[in-house]
Coordinates of C-alpha atoms in Angstrom, one line a residue:
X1 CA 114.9 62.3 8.6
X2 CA 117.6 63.9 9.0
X3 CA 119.4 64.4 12.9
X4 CA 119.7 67.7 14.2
X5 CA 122.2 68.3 17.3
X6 CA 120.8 67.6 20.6
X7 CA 119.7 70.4 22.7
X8 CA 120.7 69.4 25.8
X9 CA 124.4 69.1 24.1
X10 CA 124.6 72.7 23.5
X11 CA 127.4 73.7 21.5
X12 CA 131.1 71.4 21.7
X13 CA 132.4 74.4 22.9
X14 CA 129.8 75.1 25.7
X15 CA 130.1 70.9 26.4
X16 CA 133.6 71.2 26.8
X17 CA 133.7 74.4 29.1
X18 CA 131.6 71.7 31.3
X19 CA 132.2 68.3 31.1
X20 CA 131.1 65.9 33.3
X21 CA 133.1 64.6 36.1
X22 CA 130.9 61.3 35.5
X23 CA 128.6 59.3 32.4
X24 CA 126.9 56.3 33.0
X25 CA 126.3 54.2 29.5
X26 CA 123.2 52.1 30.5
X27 CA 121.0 52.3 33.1
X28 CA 120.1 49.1 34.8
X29 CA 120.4 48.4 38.5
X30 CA 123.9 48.8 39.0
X31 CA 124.0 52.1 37.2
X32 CA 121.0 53.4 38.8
X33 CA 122.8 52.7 42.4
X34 CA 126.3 54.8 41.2
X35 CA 123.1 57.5 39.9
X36 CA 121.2 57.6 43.1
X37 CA 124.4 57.3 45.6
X38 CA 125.9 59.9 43.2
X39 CA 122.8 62.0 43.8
X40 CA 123.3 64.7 46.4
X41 CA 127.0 63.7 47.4
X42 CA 129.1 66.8 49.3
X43 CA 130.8 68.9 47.3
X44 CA 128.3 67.5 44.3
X45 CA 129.1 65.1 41.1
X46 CA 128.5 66.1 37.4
X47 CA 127.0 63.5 35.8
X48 CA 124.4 62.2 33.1
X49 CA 123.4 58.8 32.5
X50 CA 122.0 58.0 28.9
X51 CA 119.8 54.8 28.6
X52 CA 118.5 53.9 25.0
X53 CA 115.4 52.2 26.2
X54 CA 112.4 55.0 26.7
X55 CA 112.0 54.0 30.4
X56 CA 113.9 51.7 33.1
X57 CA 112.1 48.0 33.1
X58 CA 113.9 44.9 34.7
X59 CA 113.1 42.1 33.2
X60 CA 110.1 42.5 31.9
X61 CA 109.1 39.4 30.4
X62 CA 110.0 37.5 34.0
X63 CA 107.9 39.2 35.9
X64 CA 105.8 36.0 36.8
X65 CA 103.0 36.7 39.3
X66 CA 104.8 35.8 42.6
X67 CA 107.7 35.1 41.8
X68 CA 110.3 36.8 44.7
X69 CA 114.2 38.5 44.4
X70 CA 117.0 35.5 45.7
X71 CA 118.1 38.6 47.5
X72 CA 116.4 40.7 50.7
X73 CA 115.2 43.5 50.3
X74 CA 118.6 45.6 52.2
X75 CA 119.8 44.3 48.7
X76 CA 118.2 47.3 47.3
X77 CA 120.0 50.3 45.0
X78 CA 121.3 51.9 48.2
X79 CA 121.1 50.6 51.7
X80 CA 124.4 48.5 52.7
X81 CA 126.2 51.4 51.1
X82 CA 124.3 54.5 52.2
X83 CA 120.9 53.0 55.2
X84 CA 120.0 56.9 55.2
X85 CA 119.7 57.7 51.6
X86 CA 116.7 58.6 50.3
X87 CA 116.2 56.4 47.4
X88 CA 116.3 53.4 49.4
X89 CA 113.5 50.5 49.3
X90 CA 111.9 51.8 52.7
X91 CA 111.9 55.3 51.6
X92 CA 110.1 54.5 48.6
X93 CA 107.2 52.3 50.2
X94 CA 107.0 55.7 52.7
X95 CA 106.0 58.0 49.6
X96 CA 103.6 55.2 48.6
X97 CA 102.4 55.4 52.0
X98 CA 102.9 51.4 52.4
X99 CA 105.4 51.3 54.9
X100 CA 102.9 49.5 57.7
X101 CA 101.3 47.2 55.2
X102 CA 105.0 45.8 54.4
X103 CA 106.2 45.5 58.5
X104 CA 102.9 43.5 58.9
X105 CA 103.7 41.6 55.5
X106 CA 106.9 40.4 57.1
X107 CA 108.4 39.5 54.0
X108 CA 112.4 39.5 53.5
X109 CA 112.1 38.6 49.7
X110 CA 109.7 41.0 48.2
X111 CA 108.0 39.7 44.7
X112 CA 110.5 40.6 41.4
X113 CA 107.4 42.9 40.2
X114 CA 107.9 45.2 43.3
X115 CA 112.0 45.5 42.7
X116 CA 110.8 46.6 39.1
X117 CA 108.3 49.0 40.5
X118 CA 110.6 50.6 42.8
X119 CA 113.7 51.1 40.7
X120 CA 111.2 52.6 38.3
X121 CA 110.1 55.2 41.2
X122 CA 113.7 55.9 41.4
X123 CA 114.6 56.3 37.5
X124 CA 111.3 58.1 37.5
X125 CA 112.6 60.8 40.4
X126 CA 116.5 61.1 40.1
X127 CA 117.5 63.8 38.0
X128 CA 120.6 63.3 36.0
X129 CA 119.2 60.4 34.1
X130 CA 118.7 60.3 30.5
X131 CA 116.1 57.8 28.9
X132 CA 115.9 57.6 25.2
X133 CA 119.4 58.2 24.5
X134 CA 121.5 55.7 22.5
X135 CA 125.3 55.9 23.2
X136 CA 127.4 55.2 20.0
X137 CA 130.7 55.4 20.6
X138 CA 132.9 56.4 23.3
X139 CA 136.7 57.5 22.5
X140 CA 139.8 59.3 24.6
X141 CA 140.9 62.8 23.4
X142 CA 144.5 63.1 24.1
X143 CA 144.0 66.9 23.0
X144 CA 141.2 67.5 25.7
X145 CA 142.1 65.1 28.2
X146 CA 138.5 63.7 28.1
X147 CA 136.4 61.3 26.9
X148 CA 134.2 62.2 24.2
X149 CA 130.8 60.3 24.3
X150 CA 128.2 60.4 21.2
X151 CA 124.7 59.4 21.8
X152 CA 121.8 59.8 19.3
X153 CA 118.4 61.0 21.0
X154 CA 115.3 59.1 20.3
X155 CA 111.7 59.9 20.2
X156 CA 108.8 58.2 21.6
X157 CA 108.9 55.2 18.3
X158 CA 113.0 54.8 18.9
X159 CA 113.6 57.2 15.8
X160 CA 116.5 59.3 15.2
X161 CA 115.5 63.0 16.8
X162 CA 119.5 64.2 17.1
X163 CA 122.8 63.8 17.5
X164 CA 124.7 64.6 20.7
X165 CA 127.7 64.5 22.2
X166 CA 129.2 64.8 25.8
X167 CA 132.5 65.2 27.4
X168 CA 133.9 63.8 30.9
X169 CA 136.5 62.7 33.6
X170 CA 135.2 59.9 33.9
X171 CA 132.7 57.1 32.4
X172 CA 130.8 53.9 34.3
X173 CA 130.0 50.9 31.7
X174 CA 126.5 49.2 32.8
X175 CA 125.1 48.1 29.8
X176 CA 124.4 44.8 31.3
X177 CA 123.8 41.1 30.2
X178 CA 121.9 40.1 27.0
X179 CA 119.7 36.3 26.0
X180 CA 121.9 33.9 25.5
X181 CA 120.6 31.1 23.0
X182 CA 123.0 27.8 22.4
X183 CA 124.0 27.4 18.7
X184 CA 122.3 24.3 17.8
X185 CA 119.1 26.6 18.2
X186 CA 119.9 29.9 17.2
X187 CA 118.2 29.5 13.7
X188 CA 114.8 28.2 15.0
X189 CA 114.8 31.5 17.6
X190 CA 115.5 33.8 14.9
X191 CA 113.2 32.3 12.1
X192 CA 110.0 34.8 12.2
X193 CA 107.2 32.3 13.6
X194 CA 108.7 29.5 14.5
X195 CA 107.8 29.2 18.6
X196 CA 111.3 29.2 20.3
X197 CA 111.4 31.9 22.7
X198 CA 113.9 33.0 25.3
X199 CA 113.1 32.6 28.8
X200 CA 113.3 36.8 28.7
X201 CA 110.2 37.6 26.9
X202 CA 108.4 34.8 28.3
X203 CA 105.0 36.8 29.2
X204 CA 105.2 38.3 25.8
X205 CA 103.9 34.8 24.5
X206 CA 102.4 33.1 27.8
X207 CA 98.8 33.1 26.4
X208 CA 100.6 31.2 23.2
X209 CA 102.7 28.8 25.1
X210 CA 99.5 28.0 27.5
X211 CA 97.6 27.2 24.5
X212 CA 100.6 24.5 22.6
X213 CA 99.6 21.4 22.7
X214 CA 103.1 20.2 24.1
X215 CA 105.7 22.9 25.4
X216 CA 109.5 22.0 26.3
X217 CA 111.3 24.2 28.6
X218 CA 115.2 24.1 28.5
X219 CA 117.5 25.4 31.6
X220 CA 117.8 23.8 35.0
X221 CA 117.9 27.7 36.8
X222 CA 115.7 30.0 38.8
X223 CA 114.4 31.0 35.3
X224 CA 113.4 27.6 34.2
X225 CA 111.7 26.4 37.3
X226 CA 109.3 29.3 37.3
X227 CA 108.4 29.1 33.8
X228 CA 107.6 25.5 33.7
X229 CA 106.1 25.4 37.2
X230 CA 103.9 28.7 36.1
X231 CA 103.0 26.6 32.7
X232 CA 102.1 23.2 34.8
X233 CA 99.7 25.5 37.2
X234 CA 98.1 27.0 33.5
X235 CA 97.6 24.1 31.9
X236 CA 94.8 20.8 32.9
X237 CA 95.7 18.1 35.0
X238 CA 96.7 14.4 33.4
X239 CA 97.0 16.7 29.9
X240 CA 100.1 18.8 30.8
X241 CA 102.2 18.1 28.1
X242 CA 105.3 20.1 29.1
X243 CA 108.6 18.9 29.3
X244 CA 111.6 20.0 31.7
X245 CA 115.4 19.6 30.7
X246 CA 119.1 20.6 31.5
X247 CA 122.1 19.6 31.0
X248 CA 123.2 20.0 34.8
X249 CA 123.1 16.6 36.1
X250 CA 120.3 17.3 38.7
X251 CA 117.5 20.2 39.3
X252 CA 119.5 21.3 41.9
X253 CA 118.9 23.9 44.9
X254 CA 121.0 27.0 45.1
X255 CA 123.1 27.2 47.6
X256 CA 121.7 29.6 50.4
X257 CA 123.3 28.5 53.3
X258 CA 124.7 31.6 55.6
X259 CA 128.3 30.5 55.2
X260 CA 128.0 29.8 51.4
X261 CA 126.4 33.5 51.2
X262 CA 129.6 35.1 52.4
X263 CA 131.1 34.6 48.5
X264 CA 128.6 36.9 47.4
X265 CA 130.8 39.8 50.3
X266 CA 133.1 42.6 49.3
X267 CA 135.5 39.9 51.2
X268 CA 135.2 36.7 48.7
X269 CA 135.4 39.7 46.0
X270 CA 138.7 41.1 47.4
X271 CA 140.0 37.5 47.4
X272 CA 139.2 36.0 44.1
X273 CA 140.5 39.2 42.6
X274 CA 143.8 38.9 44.2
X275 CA 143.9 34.9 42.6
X276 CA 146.0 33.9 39.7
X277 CA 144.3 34.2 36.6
X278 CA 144.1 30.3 35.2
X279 CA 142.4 29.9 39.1
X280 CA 139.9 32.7 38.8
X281 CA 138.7 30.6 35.3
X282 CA 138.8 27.2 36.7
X283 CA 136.6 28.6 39.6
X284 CA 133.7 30.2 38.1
X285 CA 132.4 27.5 36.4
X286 CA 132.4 25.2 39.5
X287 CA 130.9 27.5 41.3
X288 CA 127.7 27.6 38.9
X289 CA 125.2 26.5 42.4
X290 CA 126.0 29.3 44.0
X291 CA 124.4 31.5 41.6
X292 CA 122.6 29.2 39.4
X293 CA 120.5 26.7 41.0
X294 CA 116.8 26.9 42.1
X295 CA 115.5 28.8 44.9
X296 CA 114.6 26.0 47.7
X297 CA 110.6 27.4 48.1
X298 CA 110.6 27.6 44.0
X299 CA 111.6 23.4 44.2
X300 CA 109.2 22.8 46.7
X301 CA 106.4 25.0 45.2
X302 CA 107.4 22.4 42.2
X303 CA 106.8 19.5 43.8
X304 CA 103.7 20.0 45.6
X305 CA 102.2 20.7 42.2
X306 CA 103.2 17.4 40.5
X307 CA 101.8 15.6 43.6
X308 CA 98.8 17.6 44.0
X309 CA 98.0 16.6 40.0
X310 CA 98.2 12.5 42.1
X311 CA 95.6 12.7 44.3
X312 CA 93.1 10.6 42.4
X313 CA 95.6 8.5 40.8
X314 CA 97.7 8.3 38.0
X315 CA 100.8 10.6 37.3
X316 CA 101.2 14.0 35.1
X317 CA 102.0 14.3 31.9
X318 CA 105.2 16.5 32.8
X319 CA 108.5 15.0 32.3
X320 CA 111.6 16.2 33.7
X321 CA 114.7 15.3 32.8
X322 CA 118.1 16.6 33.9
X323 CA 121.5 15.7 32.1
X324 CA 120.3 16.4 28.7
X325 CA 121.8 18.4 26.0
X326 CA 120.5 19.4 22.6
X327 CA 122.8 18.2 19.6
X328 CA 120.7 19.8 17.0
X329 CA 116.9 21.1 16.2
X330 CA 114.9 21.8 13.6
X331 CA 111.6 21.9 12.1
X332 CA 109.6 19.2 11.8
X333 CA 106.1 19.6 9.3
X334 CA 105.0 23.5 9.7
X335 CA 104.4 23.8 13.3
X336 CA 106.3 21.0 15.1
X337 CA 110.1 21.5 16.4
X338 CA 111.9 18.5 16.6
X339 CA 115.2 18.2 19.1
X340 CA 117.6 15.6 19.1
X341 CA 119.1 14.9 21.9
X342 CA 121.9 13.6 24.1
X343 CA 122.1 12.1 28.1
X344 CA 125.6 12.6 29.0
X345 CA 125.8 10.3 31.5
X346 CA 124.2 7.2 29.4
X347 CA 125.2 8.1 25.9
X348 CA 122.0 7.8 25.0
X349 CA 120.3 9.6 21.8
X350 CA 117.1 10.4 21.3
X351 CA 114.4 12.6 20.0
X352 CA 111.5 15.0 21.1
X353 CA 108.9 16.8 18.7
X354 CA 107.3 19.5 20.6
X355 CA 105.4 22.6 19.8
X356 CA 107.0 25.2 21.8
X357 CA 110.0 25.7 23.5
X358 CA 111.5 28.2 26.1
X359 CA 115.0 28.6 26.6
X360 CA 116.1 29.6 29.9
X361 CA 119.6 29.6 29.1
X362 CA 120.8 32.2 30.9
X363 CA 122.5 35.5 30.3
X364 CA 125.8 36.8 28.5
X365 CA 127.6 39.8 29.4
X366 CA 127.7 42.3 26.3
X367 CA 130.6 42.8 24.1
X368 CA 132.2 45.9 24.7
X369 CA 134.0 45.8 21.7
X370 CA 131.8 48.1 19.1
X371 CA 131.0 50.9 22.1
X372 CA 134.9 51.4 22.9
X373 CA 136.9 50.7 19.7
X374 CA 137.6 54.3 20.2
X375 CA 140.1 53.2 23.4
X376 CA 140.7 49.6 23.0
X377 CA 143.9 50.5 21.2
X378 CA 144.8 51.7 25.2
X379 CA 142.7 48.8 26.8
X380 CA 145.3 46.2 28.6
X381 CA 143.9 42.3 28.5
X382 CA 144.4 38.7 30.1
X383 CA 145.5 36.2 28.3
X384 CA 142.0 35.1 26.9
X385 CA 141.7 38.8 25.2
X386 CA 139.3 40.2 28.3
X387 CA 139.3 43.2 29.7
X388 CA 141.6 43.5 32.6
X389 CA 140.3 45.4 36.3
X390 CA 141.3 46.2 38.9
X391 CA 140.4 45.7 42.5
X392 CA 138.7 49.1 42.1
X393 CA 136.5 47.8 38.6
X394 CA 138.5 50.4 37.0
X395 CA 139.8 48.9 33.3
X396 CA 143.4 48.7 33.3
X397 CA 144.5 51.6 30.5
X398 CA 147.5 53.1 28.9
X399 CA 149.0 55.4 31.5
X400 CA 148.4 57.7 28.4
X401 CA 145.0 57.9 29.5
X402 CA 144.0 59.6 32.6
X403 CA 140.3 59.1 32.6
X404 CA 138.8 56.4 33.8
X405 CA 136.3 54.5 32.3
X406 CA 134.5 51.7 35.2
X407 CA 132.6 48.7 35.0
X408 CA 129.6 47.0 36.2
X409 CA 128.7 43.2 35.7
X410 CA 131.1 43.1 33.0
X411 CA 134.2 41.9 35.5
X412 CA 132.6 38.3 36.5
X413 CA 136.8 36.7 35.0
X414 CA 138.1 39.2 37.4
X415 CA 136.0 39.6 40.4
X416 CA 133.9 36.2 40.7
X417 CA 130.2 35.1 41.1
X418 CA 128.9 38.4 43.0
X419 CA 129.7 40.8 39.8
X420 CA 126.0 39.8 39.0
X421 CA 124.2 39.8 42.0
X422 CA 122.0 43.1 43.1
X423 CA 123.4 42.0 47.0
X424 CA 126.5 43.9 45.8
X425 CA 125.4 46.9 44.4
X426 CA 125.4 49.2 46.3
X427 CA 128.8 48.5 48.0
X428 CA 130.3 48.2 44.1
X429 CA 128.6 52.0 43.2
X430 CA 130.2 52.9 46.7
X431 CA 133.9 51.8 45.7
X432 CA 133.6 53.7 42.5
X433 CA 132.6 57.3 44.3
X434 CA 135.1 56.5 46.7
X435 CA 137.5 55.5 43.9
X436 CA 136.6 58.8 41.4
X437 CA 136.0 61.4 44.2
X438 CA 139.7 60.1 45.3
X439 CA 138.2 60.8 49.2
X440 CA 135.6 58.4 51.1
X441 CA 131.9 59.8 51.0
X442 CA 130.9 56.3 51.6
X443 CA 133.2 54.7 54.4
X444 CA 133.1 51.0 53.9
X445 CA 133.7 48.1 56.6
X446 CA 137.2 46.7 56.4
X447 CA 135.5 43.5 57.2
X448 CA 132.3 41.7 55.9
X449 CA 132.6 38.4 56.2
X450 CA 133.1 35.5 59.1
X451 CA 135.0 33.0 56.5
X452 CA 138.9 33.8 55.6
X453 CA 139.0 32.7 52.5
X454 CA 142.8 32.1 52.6
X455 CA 145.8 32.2 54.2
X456 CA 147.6 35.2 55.7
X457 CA 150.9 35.9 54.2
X458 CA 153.3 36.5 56.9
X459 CA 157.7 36.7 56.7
X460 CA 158.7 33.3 58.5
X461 CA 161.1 33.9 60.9
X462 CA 164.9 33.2 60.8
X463 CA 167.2 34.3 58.2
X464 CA 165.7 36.0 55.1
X465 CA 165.4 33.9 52.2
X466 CA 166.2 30.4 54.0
X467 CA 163.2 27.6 53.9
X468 CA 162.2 27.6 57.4
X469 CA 162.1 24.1 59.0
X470 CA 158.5 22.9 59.1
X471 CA 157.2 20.3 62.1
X472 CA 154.3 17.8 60.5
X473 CA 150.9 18.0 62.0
X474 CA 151.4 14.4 62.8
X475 CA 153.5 11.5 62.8
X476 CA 153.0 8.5 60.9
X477 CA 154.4 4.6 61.8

């Protein structure tokens, strides 16, 4: 068919005689925060958010029947930016009129399925947002001193209805994480047919995986342990037939202590940012517990099911084995998948034929590079060719440009393990208001943490630019 201009989009001339002071591209969690704190602010915002997807859905294919958010509920779109604002979590269990069930519940960690059900009351209410709407291309416009911003509308089967285009001050990047598959297994998970899923559309193809005779599930996270331990409650005891690896060297808790919690505060943020770059790299990756191991009640949950399937002898057919990673895989007959294999630790090889497998591999933050070759010619890098930004997730432009385009989970090199976590939402969507609005309609605590997370820099005394002398903590003999 062919695509007609958008309504919505007017004329470029009417667009133009209003641009926006503010577009969201994507409309996840972090996005639907900046929309809802955004929402009502003195002196009022323009903005629109566009969303390609008909409707908002978190994760749909991991909403596994009890399983719970790492994160309290406070940690909702709102709260420990804004406790008053209307589109917090206890405002929406008040219009659902389930405000006393949830005090009696006494539940910190509310189930992953309610999250989803109240950002959906939100995207559902909040005006401004713009579902259906595919953003192409974003570019700068020396001559208007905006950003341009085309978006195709959609209709109801994700065809092309029109074209569109908008114009603003200011854009917010939260297009979010996609699957990430490892290369030795790309070509099974893309093959039409062949059972090798990610760990993302898992309840797409339960009733499938329930039913293989043997099932394998790869990934030594949160996502992993609930898949396998929701396949070991599905299938018969002694005849389980699922398998359990990682390459981690251990199914490992995450790390929830109250002290280790404080690197997921505006504080630890502030810090790592202000790091050197080669530290920042080398610290992510060891830091991979904090963010990547196993809930505690998840690991317990676990066990109790492989000893429950003990009780009248014997052991179950589950195997799990940590310290593993897959060389190659392929296909074995028609329906078998064969994986060969490698324990780091022993140097052994070896090989498992299986009949479905579930990768819950983890996530990837999306390339930004197709949506903004229309500015990366003004986009400033580190050395490994990322995006550079600041403390204020603002990317680091040509002083040509005086937009500003932000970003949401896309500054993980720059700002450290909480850029994913929803804890930090809300107090991330509050920075960039503050930031844009270039006044404070979200006053935030100087302070947020107990730990220091390094040393003060203070002038030693004496005469400037002379070593002072330094005393040793003790003496040795």
């Amino acid at each position: 068919m062919t695509a007609t201009p958008a309504p919505e989009a007017a004329t470029a001339a009417a667009a133009l005689d209003r641009p926006y002071d503010l577009v969201g591209v994507g409309i996840g969690p972090f996005n639907l925060s900046l929309a809802a704190l955004a929402h009502g602010m003195p002196g009022g915002l323009a903005t629109a958010f566009y969303e390609q997807r008909p409707a908002f859905h978190w994760h749909p294919g991991l909403l596994i029947e009890g399983a719970t958010l790492q994160v309290p509920f406070l940690a909702d779109l709102v709260t420990l930016a804004d406790p008053a604002n209307p589109w917090s979590f206890l405002s929406y269990l008040r219009a659902r009129e389930r405000l006393f069930p949830f005090y009696f519940a006494e539940r910190f960690h509310i189930q992953r399925a309610e999250y989803d059900a109240y950002c959906r009351w939100v995207g559902d209410s909040l005006p401004g947002l713009h579902f259906g709407h595919q953003v192409d291309a974003v570019r700068w416009s020396p001559e208007r001193d905006l950003f341009e911003v085309d978006f195709t509308q959609l209709d109801a089967d994700g065809e092309v209805e029109a074209l569109g285009r908008a114009y603003t001050r200011s854009i917010a990047l939260g297009i979010g994480t996609e699957p990430y598959v490892p290369e030795p297994l790309r070509p099974l998970a893309d093959a039409q047919g062949v059972p090798v899923i990610h760990s993302a559309d898992y309840l797409d193809h339960r009733e499938a995986l329930i039913a293989a005779e043997h099932v394998t599930v790869i990934g030594s996270g949160q996502s992993g342990a609930e898949v396998f331990l929701d396949l070991l409650r599905a299938r018969p005891a002694g005849a389980e037939k699922i398998h359990w690896m990682a390459r981690t060297g251990a199914f490992a808790p995450m790390e929830y202590s109250k002290l280790g919690l404080e690197h997921f505060t505006p504080d630890y943020t502030r810090y790592f940012h202000g790091l050197p770059e080669q530290v920042r790299n080398d610290l992510v990756p060891r830091q991979w517990q904090l963010h990547k191991g196993i809930d505690a009640d998840t690991i317990a949950a676990i066990h109790d099911e492989l000893y429950r399937r003990t009780l009248h002898g014997g052991w179950p057919d589950a195997v799990l084995t940590p310290g593993v990673t897959v060389r190659t895989a392929g296909r074995l007959a028609t329906t078998k998948i064969e994986l060969h294999l490698e324990h780091t630790q022993q140097g052994t090889r070896s090989r498992l034929t299986t009949d479905a497998v579930v990768l819950a591999t983890g996530y990837r933050e999306r390339p930004l590079g197709r949506l903004l070759a229309g500015i990366d010619p003004y986009m400033r890098r580190d050395s490994a060719g990322r995006p550079l930004v600041d403390e204020q997730y603002r990317l680091r432009l040509d002083p040509s440009v005086t937009g500003t385009v932000y970003v949401q989970n896309a500054e993980r090199h720059t700002h450290g393990v909480g850029a994913p976590d929803l804890g930090l939402a809300a107090w991330r969507s509050a920075s960039i208001l503050n930031s844009l609005t270039g006044k404070e309609p979200y006053p935030l605590p100087r302070r947020t943490a107990f730990t220091s997370f390094g040393l003060e820099r203070r002038e030693a005394p004496g005469i400037p630019g002379q070593q002072p002398q330094l005393t040793p903590l003790a003496q040795g003999r």
